[in-house]
Amino acid sequence: MRTRSTVLLFVVAILCACSRGPEQRPLTVVGWGGTSQAAHRNAYWLAYEKGTGVPIREDVWHGGIGVLRAKVMGGDPGWDVVQAEVEEVILGCEEGVLEPLDWPALGGRDAFFAPAVHDCGVGAMVWSYLLAYDGDRLDDDPQSWADFWNVARFPGKRGMRKTPKYTLEIALLADGVAPADVYRLLRTPEGLARAFAKLDTLRPHIVWWSSISQVPDLIHSGEVAMSVASPGRLLLVNQTEGKNFKVVWNQNIYAVDFWVVLKNSPRRKEAMDLVRFMTRPGNQSRLPTLIPTGPSHKQAIAAMSAQDRARTPLAPENIRNALALDAEFWVEHLDPLTQRFNAWAARGQDG
Amino acid sequence: MRGHIPDSAPSHRLPALLLILPLGLFLAFNFLFPIGVMLSRAVLEREVPAAWPNTAAALSDWRGERLPDSGVVARFAEELRRSREDGTLSAAANRLNYDIGGFRSLLRHTAAALPLPPDRPPLEALIAIDARWGEAETWNAIKRACGPLTSFYLLASLDLRLAAAGRVVSVPDDRALFLDVFARTFWIGTVVTLACLVLGYPLAYLLATRPAHIAYPLLILVLLPFWTSILVRTTAWVVLLQRNGVVNDLLQWLQLVSAPVDLIYNRVGVYVAMTHVLLPFLVLPLYGVMKGISRDGMRAAASLGAPPLLAFRKTYVPHTIPGVIAGSLIVFMLALGYYVTPALVGGPDDQMIAYFVASYTNQSLNWGMAAALSVLLLLATLLLIGLYRSLVGARIRAWG
C-alpha cells in the first residue's frame, strides 16, 4: 500500500513538472561575482526591482565566449543580460550570439565614452591594470614601468600575470615606447622581439601569478615589492582593512567591460530595458561610489566626485599617459603569442 | 577452485545484461560519447567546410602551386560574403588564423569590401582589396583547412607543421613548446610519484604495523588533508614556502641560509605541493595491502638467522608490490593531469599539458588544439602504463 501511494505521488509530481506551462523564469543577469557583483546589485538591480516590480535572478560566470555560445545554441539561454569582456563582445557579435543594441534608445553612441561603444555591447565599467605596491614596505615611490624594471633602486621581486596579454604591452612601455605606438610595434616582428628582450632583463626577478586574487597577498606579504594589479580590490582593502596599498596610474592599461544581451532570450524586451536602466547617467553615477571603477556614460563620468574620479582610469591625469587595451590585437594574436610566451619562459635565461 | 563455479547459463545472462544496461547507457552517453566527440576535434575540420562548402570542394582539385583560377575565386568571394551575413565567417576566420596570424583581419576586411566589382577579373579584384590574395600561401592555408580530415592540430602539438608540397617541418625555435611540455609533464609526474613512494611507504608500514591507538590517530592525519579542498592545501603551501614564510624564517633562524630562498613559484614549490596533495593516494592502497600481510614470514626469517633488514626485504616487501603498483599508478596518472597546483605555485616554465588544454579550451577556444594535446597525452600515458605493467609484472613473477 505504502509503495503504491509513493509511486502515485511520484507520477503526480512528474505530471505537474511537465505541465507547468509557459510560466516564465525570472530575468537573469550575470556578473563576475565578488565585490563587482555586489556593487552592481546595489547600484542597479535592487533599484530596478523596486521601480519595475520585475524580479531579477543573479548568476556568476568567469568569462569565455564558449560559454555564451553553448548557452545560446540550445534555444532559451537561461541568461539574459551578461557582463562580458571586450573579446567576448567582438566574437559574440560576429557569430550572432549577442543581440545588437538599440543605440538611439540608449541615448546615442556619442553620449558614451568612445571605447565603451559596440554594436552588441555598452560599457558596464572602465577598469585597468597598473603598477601597485605596499606603501608601508617601499621607502621610495615608483613612478612608471621603467621603475618596475629598476631592481637596483627598488630591490625585490616583481609580480606579473602569467600570460602574454598585458605583459608584452608593459615590457614595451617600460622600454620607453609611447602608449600610442605599443600595438603598432607589437604587430611587427621587431616590436615583439623588443618586448621579449625587455622581459629577458627582468626575468629572474619575476613572480608569475595566475589569478588577480593572489595579488594583494603577494604584495602585502612582501613576496613581491611591486606587482601588476587591478586597483579596485586593492583600494577597497585599504578602506576595509586599513592597508596602505598604493597604485601608479602613469602608463596604466585600461579596458572596458560591457553589458550584452544574449540571442534567443525569451525576455529580450525586459533585458534591453534593464540595460537602458543600467546605462542611464543618474543610475551609473552610483557605481563609482561603490567600487573604484569608471562609468561609461559621459554625464556620469562628469558627475563623479573628484575623489572617486581619481580612483578610476577616467580621471584626466590618469588617462593622459594611459594605453587602451586593443582587444582586436589579442583576438587575432592570443594563440601564437601564448605559445611564444611559454616557449620563451621554458627556454630560461639565455633565450 | 575456478572449475567448481558453474558458468552461468545463457538464459541467465540476458536479465543480468538488462540489469547493467542503464549503467552501460549512462556511461556511453555521459562519458564515451562526449569525450569521443571532443577528441575527434583533433582530426576533423569543421569550420571552413561549414562556412564555404563550394570553395572547399573546388580547392580540393587545385594543385596549390599557382593561384586558383577565376571560377574558384569568384565562388569563394560569393561564399565569403554570404558567410559574413549568416555568422559562419567568425569560426572559419579563427580556424585560418591558427595557421597564419593575421588571417582573421584579412578575411574580415575583405568580406566587408565585397561584392567584387563585376568589370574586373575576380582574382585581380581581391588582390586590389589586399595583396595577400596574390600569394599562393594564402590559398594553401584555406586548402589545408578544407578537410574533412586534418593533421594540423596533431602536428602542431608536436611542434611540427605542414610546409609547401606536403613536407612536415619543425616550427621555428621561438614557437617550439609542446615537446618540451610533454617531457616536463612526464618528468614532474615521475618525480612526484617517486617522492610519494619514498615518503608513503614507511608511513603506510607504520600505520599497518602499530597498535590501533597509535595507528588510527596517524591515519586520521593522513585522511584529514585528503578530505580538504585541493585549493586550500595548495594555498597553505604558499603561506609556508613564501619568502617571509615559516620555512624560510626557520632556515634563517637556524642560520642555514643568509637570505630567503625561492621555494615557491618555481619547480620546487610544484614538487612539494603536488607530493603533499597526492600522498594519500599512495598511502591508502598501500596501507590496505600491508594490513593483509602476515608478519609470520619475517619472524620465521629472523628465527632462521636473517638480519631484520634482509628479512624485511625478502619476506615482506614482495607482498607489498601490488599495493606499490596500484598506489604509484594512481599517483602518476593523477599527477599527469594536474592543473590547479602548478598554476598556483609554479612559474610559466612549470606548467603541464593540462594547463595548455585548459587555456586552449577556455581562453582562445582553439578546441582542435585542446583535443590534439589531450589525445597525445592519453596515448603517451597508455603506452607508459602498458610498459610499466609489463615490466613490473615480469618483476613480480620473478619474485613470486
Coordinates of C-alpha atoms in Angstrom, one line a residue, chain A residues 57-192:
Chain A
R57 CA 17.8 36.5 -10.6
E58 CA 21.6 36.7 -10.4
D59 CA 24.2 34.3 -11.7
V60 CA 28.0 34.4 -11.7
W61 CA 30.4 33.4 -14.5
H62 CA 34.1 33.8 -15.3
G63 CA 34.1 34.7 -19.0
G64 CA 34.7 32.7 -22.2
I65 CA 32.8 33.0 -25.5
G66 CA 32.4 29.3 -25.5
V67 CA 30.1 29.5 -22.5
L68 CA 27.9 32.0 -24.3
R69 CA 27.9 30.0 -27.5
A70 CA 26.8 26.9 -25.7
K71 CA 24.0 28.8 -23.8
V72 CA 22.6 30.3 -27.0
M73 CA 22.8 27.1 -29.1
G74 CA 20.1 25.3 -27.3
G75 CA 17.2 27.8 -27.5
D76 CA 16.5 29.7 -24.3
P77 CA 20.0 30.5 -22.9
G78 CA 18.7 30.8 -19.3
W79 CA 20.7 34.1 -19.1
D80 CA 19.5 37.4 -20.4
V81 CA 22.0 40.2 -19.5
V82 CA 25.7 39.4 -19.1
Q83 CA 28.7 41.4 -18.1
A84 CA 31.3 40.5 -20.8
E85 CA 34.8 41.4 -21.6
V86 CA 35.5 43.1 -24.9
E87 CA 36.9 40.0 -26.7
E88 CA 33.6 38.2 -26.0
V89 CA 31.7 41.2 -27.3
I90 CA 33.7 41.2 -30.6
L91 CA 33.4 37.5 -31.2
G92 CA 29.9 37.1 -29.9
C93 CA 28.6 39.9 -32.1
E94 CA 30.3 38.4 -35.2
E95 CA 28.9 35.0 -34.5
G96 CA 25.4 36.2 -33.8
V97 CA 25.5 35.1 -30.2
L98 CA 24.6 38.6 -29.0
E99 CA 21.6 40.8 -29.6
P100 CA 22.5 44.1 -31.4
L101 CA 21.6 47.0 -29.1
D102 CA 19.2 49.8 -30.0
W103 CA 21.6 52.7 -29.7
P104 CA 19.2 55.6 -30.2
A105 CA 17.2 54.2 -27.2
L106 CA 20.3 54.2 -25.1
G107 CA 20.8 57.8 -25.8
G108 CA 23.1 57.6 -28.9
R109 CA 26.7 56.5 -29.3
D110 CA 28.1 60.0 -28.7
A111 CA 26.7 60.1 -25.2
F112 CA 29.2 57.4 -24.1
F113 CA 33.0 57.1 -23.6
A114 CA 34.1 56.0 -27.1
P115 CA 35.8 52.7 -26.2
A116 CA 32.6 51.7 -24.3
V117 CA 30.5 51.6 -27.5
H118 CA 30.0 48.5 -29.6
D119 CA 27.2 47.2 -31.8
C120 CA 26.3 44.5 -29.4
G121 CA 27.5 45.9 -26.1
V122 CA 27.6 49.1 -24.0
G123 CA 30.2 49.8 -21.3
A124 CA 29.4 48.5 -17.8
M125 CA 32.6 49.8 -16.3
V126 CA 36.1 51.0 -17.1
W127 CA 38.9 49.4 -15.2
S128 CA 42.6 49.0 -15.6
Y129 CA 45.8 47.1 -15.0
L130 CA 48.6 49.2 -13.4
L131 CA 51.6 49.1 -11.1
A132 CA 50.8 48.6 -7.4
Y133 CA 52.9 48.3 -4.2
D134 CA 52.6 48.4 -0.4
G135 CA 53.3 51.9 0.8
D136 CA 54.5 50.5 4.1
R137 CA 57.2 48.4 2.5
L138 CA 58.7 50.7 -0.1
D139 CA 60.5 53.9 1.1
D140 CA 60.7 55.4 -2.3
D141 CA 57.7 55.7 -4.7
P142 CA 58.0 54.1 -8.1
Q143 CA 56.6 56.3 -10.9
S144 CA 56.5 54.1 -14.1
W145 CA 57.1 50.7 -15.6
A146 CA 60.7 51.8 -16.1
D147 CA 60.9 51.9 -12.3
F148 CA 59.3 48.4 -12.2
W149 CA 62.3 47.2 -14.2
N150 CA 64.7 49.1 -11.9
V151 CA 65.7 46.4 -9.4
A152 CA 68.8 48.3 -8.3
R153 CA 66.7 51.2 -6.9
F154 CA 63.7 49.1 -5.9
P155 CA 65.1 45.8 -4.7
G156 CA 62.7 42.8 -4.5
K157 CA 60.6 40.6 -6.8
R158 CA 58.0 41.7 -9.3
G159 CA 54.6 40.2 -9.7
M160 CA 53.3 39.8 -13.3
R161 CA 50.4 38.0 -14.9
K162 CA 51.3 34.6 -16.3
T163 CA 50.1 35.4 -19.8
P164 CA 51.5 37.5 -22.7
K165 CA 48.4 39.7 -22.6
Y166 CA 49.3 42.9 -20.6
T167 CA 52.8 41.6 -20.1
L168 CA 54.1 42.4 -23.6
E169 CA 52.5 45.8 -23.5
I170 CA 54.1 46.6 -20.2
A171 CA 57.5 45.5 -21.4
L172 CA 57.3 48.0 -24.3
L173 CA 56.0 50.7 -22.1
A174 CA 59.0 50.1 -19.7
D175 CA 61.3 50.2 -22.7
G176 CA 60.2 53.8 -23.4
V177 CA 57.6 53.2 -26.1
A178 CA 54.8 55.8 -26.1
P179 CA 51.4 54.3 -25.5
A180 CA 50.2 55.2 -28.9
D181 CA 52.9 53.1 -30.5
V182 CA 52.7 50.0 -28.4
Y183 CA 50.3 47.9 -30.6
R184 CA 51.7 49.2 -33.9
L185 CA 55.1 47.8 -32.7
L186 CA 53.6 44.5 -31.3
R187 CA 52.2 43.9 -34.8
T188 CA 55.8 43.8 -36.2
P189 CA 58.4 41.0 -35.6
E190 CA 60.9 43.7 -34.4
G191 CA 58.4 45.0 -31.8
L192 CA 57.8 41.5 -30.4

